[in-house]
PDB file of C-alpha atoms in Angstrom:
ATOM      1  CA  MET A   1      18.711 -10.217  -8.131  1.00 62.00           C
ATOM      2  CA  GLY A   2      17.551  -8.846  -4.814  1.00 77.00           C
ATOM      3  CA  TYR A   3      16.238  -5.365  -4.225  1.00 90.00           C
ATOM      4  CA  THR A   4      16.188  -3.310  -1.074  1.00 92.00           C
ATOM      5  CA  ILE A   5      12.895  -2.659   0.654  1.00 94.00           C
ATOM      6  CA  THR A   6      13.258   1.021  -0.239  1.00 95.00           C
ATOM      7  CA  GLU A   7      13.738   0.243  -3.944  1.00 96.00           C
ATOM      8  CA  ILE A   8      10.552  -1.846  -4.075  1.00 97.00           C
ATOM      9  CA  GLU A   9       8.568   0.656  -2.000  1.00 97.00           C
ATOM     10  CA  ASN A  10       9.711   3.493  -4.289  1.00 98.00           C
ATOM     11  CA  ALA A  11       8.745   1.479  -7.391  1.00 98.00           C
ATOM     12  CA  ILE A  12       5.244   0.925  -5.964  1.00 98.00           C
ATOM     13  CA  ILE A  13       4.907   4.660  -5.211  1.00 98.00           C
ATOM     14  CA  THR A  14       6.057   5.531  -8.757  1.00 98.00           C
ATOM     15  CA  ALA A  15       3.515   3.099 -10.262  1.00 98.00           C
ATOM     16  CA  LEU A  16       0.693   4.587  -8.192  1.00 98.00           C
ATOM     17  CA  LYS A  17       1.650   8.153  -9.133  1.00 98.00           C
ATOM     18  CA  ALA A  18       1.619   7.166 -12.831  1.00 98.00           C
ATOM     19  CA  SER A  19      -1.839   5.546 -12.512  1.00 97.00           C
ATOM     20  CA  ASP A  20      -5.306   7.103 -12.352  1.00 96.00           C
ATOM     21  CA  MET A  21      -4.716   7.505  -8.617  1.00 97.00           C
ATOM     22  CA  GLY A  22      -1.977  10.024  -9.381  1.00 97.00           C
ATOM     23  CA  GLY A  23      -4.631  12.246 -10.909  1.00 96.00           C
ATOM     24  CA  TYR A  24      -6.817  12.515  -7.817  1.00 96.00           C
ATOM     25  CA  CYS A  25      -4.631  11.718  -4.790  1.00 95.00           C
ATOM     26  CA  LYS A  26      -3.099  14.743  -3.106  1.00 94.00           C
ATOM     27  CA  LYS A  27      -0.395  12.557  -1.584  1.00 93.00           C
ATOM     28  CA  ILE A  28       1.127   9.225  -2.637  1.00 96.00           C
ATOM     29  CA  ASP A  29       4.134   8.457  -0.495  1.00 94.00           C
ATOM     30  CA  SER A  30       5.769   6.217   2.080  1.00 94.00           C
ATOM     31  CA  TYR A  31       4.462   6.420   5.621  1.00 85.00           C
ATOM     32  CA  GLN A  32       5.107   5.302   9.147  1.00 74.00           C
ATOM     33  CA  ILE A  33       2.488   5.192  11.870  1.00 66.00           C
ATOM     34  CA  GLU A  34       4.100   6.193  15.143  1.00 67.00           C
ATOM     35  CA  GLY A  35       1.956   3.937  17.307  1.00 65.00           C
ATOM     36  CA  GLY A  36      -0.987   5.008  19.366  1.00 67.00           C
ATOM     37  CA  ASP A  37      -4.407   5.535  17.870  1.00 73.00           C
ATOM     38  CA  LEU A  38      -4.490   5.028  14.093  1.00 71.00           C
ATOM     39  CA  GLU A  39      -7.421   7.424  13.769  1.00 71.00           C
ATOM     40  CA  ASP A  40      -5.395  10.212  15.405  1.00 75.00           C
ATOM     41  CA  GLN A  41      -2.468   9.442  13.101  1.00 75.00           C
ATOM     42  CA  ILE A  42      -4.682   9.578  10.008  1.00 73.00           C
ATOM     43  CA  ARG A  43      -6.109  12.941  11.082  1.00 72.00           C
ATOM     44  CA  ILE A  44      -2.595  14.338  10.540  1.00 72.00           C
ATOM     45  CA  PHE A  45      -3.125  13.686   6.804  1.00 69.00           C
ATOM     46  CA  ALA A  46      -6.562  15.369   6.722  1.00 66.00           C
ATOM     47  CA  GLY A  47      -5.402  18.224   4.494  1.00 77.00           C
ATOM     48  CA  GLN A  48      -3.754  15.777   2.101  1.00 86.00           C
ATOM     49  CA  MET A  49      -6.714  13.481   1.406  1.00 88.00           C
ATOM     50  CA  PRO A  50      -7.423  11.597  -0.696  1.00 93.00           C
ATOM     51  CA  CYS A  51      -4.092   9.901  -0.234  1.00 93.00           C
ATOM     52  CA  ALA A  52      -2.364   6.545  -0.694  1.00 95.00           C
ATOM     53  CA  LEU A  53       0.426   5.686   1.728  1.00 94.00           C
ATOM     54  CA  VAL A  54       2.820   2.755   1.263  1.00 96.00           C
ATOM     55  CA  VAL A  55       4.695   0.818   3.945  1.00 94.00           C
ATOM     56  CA  TYR A  56       6.652  -2.445   4.098  1.00 95.00           C
ATOM     57  CA  THR A  57       5.116  -4.687   6.751  1.00 94.00           C
ATOM     58  CA  GLY A  58       7.342  -7.768   6.806  1.00 95.00           C
ATOM     59  CA  ALA A  59       8.725 -10.824   5.045  1.00 94.00           C
ATOM     60  CA  GLY A  60       9.214 -14.549   5.186  1.00 93.00           C
ATOM     61  CA  TYR A  61      12.223 -16.463   3.850  1.00 89.00           C
ATOM     62  CA  ALA A  62      12.754 -19.726   1.975  1.00 90.00           C
ATOM     63  CA  HIS A  63      16.331 -21.016   1.916  1.00 89.00           C
ATOM     64  CA  HIS A  64      17.923 -22.808  -1.025  1.00 88.00           C
ATOM     65  CA  PRO A  65      21.357 -24.387  -1.675  1.00 87.00           C
ATOM     66  CA  ASN A  66      24.279 -22.212  -2.711  1.00 86.00           C
ATOM     67  CA  LYS A  67      23.380 -19.378  -0.344  1.00 86.00           C
ATOM     68  CA  GLN A  68      20.170 -18.415  -2.161  1.00 87.00           C
ATOM     69  CA  GLN A  69      17.129 -17.041  -0.360  1.00 90.00           C
ATOM     70  CA  ASP A  70      13.647 -16.218  -1.569  1.00 89.00           C
ATOM     71  CA  LYS A  71      12.265 -13.264   0.353  1.00 92.00           C
ATOM     72  CA  GLU A  72       8.454 -13.057   0.288  1.00 95.00           C
ATOM     73  CA  MET A  73       7.565  -9.486   1.207  1.00 96.00           C
ATOM     74  CA  ILE A  74       4.318  -7.790   2.166  1.00 97.00           C
ATOM     75  CA  PHE A  75       3.638  -4.136   1.396  1.00 97.00           C
ATOM     76  CA  SER A  76       0.577  -2.426   2.802  1.00 96.00           C
ATOM     77  CA  ILE A  77      -1.056   0.533   1.100  1.00 96.00           C
ATOM     78  CA  LEU A  78      -3.342   2.712   3.202  1.00 94.00           C
ATOM     79  CA  VAL A  79      -5.953   4.650   1.224  1.00 95.00           C
ATOM     80  CA  CYS A  80      -7.683   7.564   2.962  1.00 92.00           C
ATOM     81  CA  ALA A  81     -10.487   9.905   1.917  1.00 91.00           C
ATOM     82  CA  GLN A  82     -12.635  12.480   3.647  1.00 87.00           C
ATOM     83  CA  SER A  83     -16.001  14.104   3.096  1.00 79.00           C
ATOM     84  CA  MET A  84     -17.653  16.980   4.891  1.00 67.00           C
ATOM     85  CA  LYS A  85     -21.065  15.540   3.909  1.00 73.00           C
ATOM     86  CA  GLY A  86     -20.807  12.585   6.277  1.00 68.00           C
ATOM     87  CA  SER A  87     -23.193   9.651   5.721  1.00 68.00           C
ATOM     88  CA  GLY A  88     -20.506   7.352   4.353  1.00 71.00           C
ATOM     89  CA  GLU A  89     -19.488   9.707   1.535  1.00 70.00           C
ATOM     90  CA  ALA A  90     -15.802   9.258   2.378  1.00 75.00           C
ATOM     91  CA  ARG A  91     -16.257   5.600   1.401  1.00 83.00           C
ATOM     92  CA  ARG A  92     -18.796   5.818  -1.424  1.00 75.00           C
ATOM     93  CA  ALA A  93     -18.138   9.172  -3.116  1.00 75.00           C
ATOM     94  CA  THR A  94     -16.663   9.579  -6.597  1.00 74.00           C
ATOM     95  CA  VAL A  95     -13.191   9.582  -5.024  1.00 80.00           C
ATOM     96  CA  GLY A  96     -14.007   7.571  -1.904  1.00 86.00           C
ATOM     97  CA  THR A  97     -12.048   4.715  -0.419  1.00 92.00           C
ATOM     98  CA  TYR A  98     -14.111   2.068  -2.258  1.00 93.00           C
ATOM     99  CA  LYS A  99     -13.044   3.546  -5.626  1.00 95.00           C
ATOM    100  CA  MET A 100      -9.497   3.915  -4.337  1.00 96.00           C
ATOM    101  CA  LEU A 101      -9.392   0.215  -3.373  1.00 97.00           C
ATOM    102  CA  ASP A 102     -10.638  -0.772  -6.847  1.00 96.00           C
ATOM    103  CA  ASP A 103      -8.080   1.486  -8.549  1.00 97.00           C
ATOM    104  CA  LEU A 104      -5.293   0.258  -6.281  1.00 98.00           C
ATOM    105  CA  ARG A 105      -6.078  -3.398  -6.968  1.00 98.00           C
ATOM    106  CA  SER A 106      -6.314  -2.880 -10.740  1.00 97.00           C
ATOM    107  CA  THR A 107      -3.103  -0.804 -10.817  1.00 98.00           C
ATOM    108  CA  LEU A 108      -0.831  -3.129  -8.841  1.00 98.00           C
ATOM    109  CA  THR A 109      -2.191  -6.648  -9.399  1.00 98.00           C
ATOM    110  CA  GLY A 110       0.264  -8.589 -11.541  1.00 98.00           C
ATOM    111  CA  GLU A 111       2.708  -5.674 -11.786  1.00 97.00           C
ATOM    112  CA  LYS A 112       6.463  -5.874 -11.289  1.00 97.00           C
ATOM    113  CA  CYS A 113       6.874  -2.065 -11.280  1.00 97.00           C
ATOM    114  CA  GLY A 114       9.909  -2.283 -13.566  1.00 96.00           C
ATOM    115  CA  LEU A 115      11.795  -4.634 -11.225  1.00 96.00           C
ATOM    116  CA  ILE A 116      12.805  -8.297 -11.439  1.00 93.00           C
ATOM    117  CA  ILE A 117      10.408  -9.487  -8.740  1.00 95.00           C
ATOM    118  CA  ASP A 118       7.378 -11.757  -8.668  1.00 96.00           C
ATOM    119  CA  PRO A 119       4.246  -9.867  -9.715  1.00 98.00           C
ATOM    120  CA  LEU A 120       2.504  -8.017  -6.907  1.00 98.00           C
ATOM    121  CA  MET A 121      -0.637  -9.835  -5.798  1.00 98.00           C
ATOM    122  CA  PRO A 122      -3.255  -8.587  -3.333  1.00 98.00           C
ATOM    123  CA  VAL A 123      -3.653 -10.821  -0.295  1.00 98.00           C
ATOM    124  CA  ARG A 124      -5.853  -8.870   2.110  1.00 97.00           C
ATOM    125  CA  GLU A 125      -7.821  -5.673   2.511  1.00 96.00           C
ATOM    126  CA  ALA A 126      -9.304  -4.332   5.703  1.00 96.00           C
ATOM    127  CA  ALA A 127     -11.192  -1.374   7.091  1.00 94.00           C
ATOM    128  CA  GLU A 128      -8.906   0.633   9.358  1.00 91.00           C
ATOM    129  CA  VAL A 129     -11.004   3.668  10.339  1.00 88.00           C
ATOM    130  CA  ASN A 130     -14.474   4.792   9.262  1.00 86.00           C
ATOM    131  CA  THR A 131     -16.011   7.887  10.830  1.00 83.00           C
ATOM    132  CA  LYS A 132     -18.589  10.403   9.648  1.00 83.00           C
ATOM    133  CA  MET A 133     -15.880  12.546   8.120  1.00 81.00           C
ATOM    134  CA  PHE A 134     -13.188  10.186   6.839  1.00 86.00           C
ATOM    135  CA  SER A 135     -12.427   6.633   5.857  1.00 89.00           C
ATOM    136  CA  ALA A 136      -9.235   4.563   5.685  1.00 91.00           C
ATOM    137  CA  TYR A 137      -8.694   1.062   4.322  1.00 94.00           C
ATOM    138  CA  SER A 138      -5.521  -0.951   3.866  1.00 95.00           C
ATOM    139  CA  MET A 139      -4.676  -3.422   1.125  1.00 98.00           C
ATOM    140  CA  GLU A 140      -1.717  -5.775   1.406  1.00 98.00           C
ATOM    141  CA  PHE A 141       0.280  -6.950  -1.606  1.00 98.00           C
ATOM    142  CA  ARG A 142       2.743  -9.842  -1.693  1.00 98.00           C
ATOM    143  CA  THR A 143       5.817 -10.145  -3.890  1.00 97.00           C
ATOM    144  CA  LYS A 144       8.980 -12.205  -3.828  1.00 94.00           C
ATOM    145  CA  CYS A 145      12.550 -11.865  -5.045  1.00 90.00           C
ATOM    146  CA  ARG A 146      15.642 -14.043  -4.838  1.00 83.00           C
ATOM    147  CA  PHE A 147      18.835 -13.075  -3.076  1.00 79.00           C
ATOM    148  CA  ILE A 148      22.245 -14.662  -3.453  1.00 78.00           C
ATOM    149  CA  LEU A 149      24.269 -14.165  -0.303  1.00 75.00           C
TER     150      LEU A 149
END
């Protein structure tokens, strides 16, 4: 059975809200960066940090007989935190981005989020923005589901 991108994205958001992250994140939701400078875009969320923001980033397809397709999808979760103390506290604090990355990985790795999909598996994490006052990292997760056309 195939799911829409929105259904999978919503299931990931629900899983994150039900995890430890739901207890300390001010915002866990879908997001869209409007282009331009990522740092400027993240500053828009400053009052809602720490936050975890989920977005679908793309897919690849494998084709099978009888009009079946496997869709391998990538979802990226952006975790953001801020600290008025500076000195890397947005990364290393009790609720900094390093803790958020660990919690994110332990929450989603191997999970199907209540759907009939391949378990979510982390494939990449990267620093997006690190300043004196805030930090943002992304972690990409891969899953796959089969569609019958």
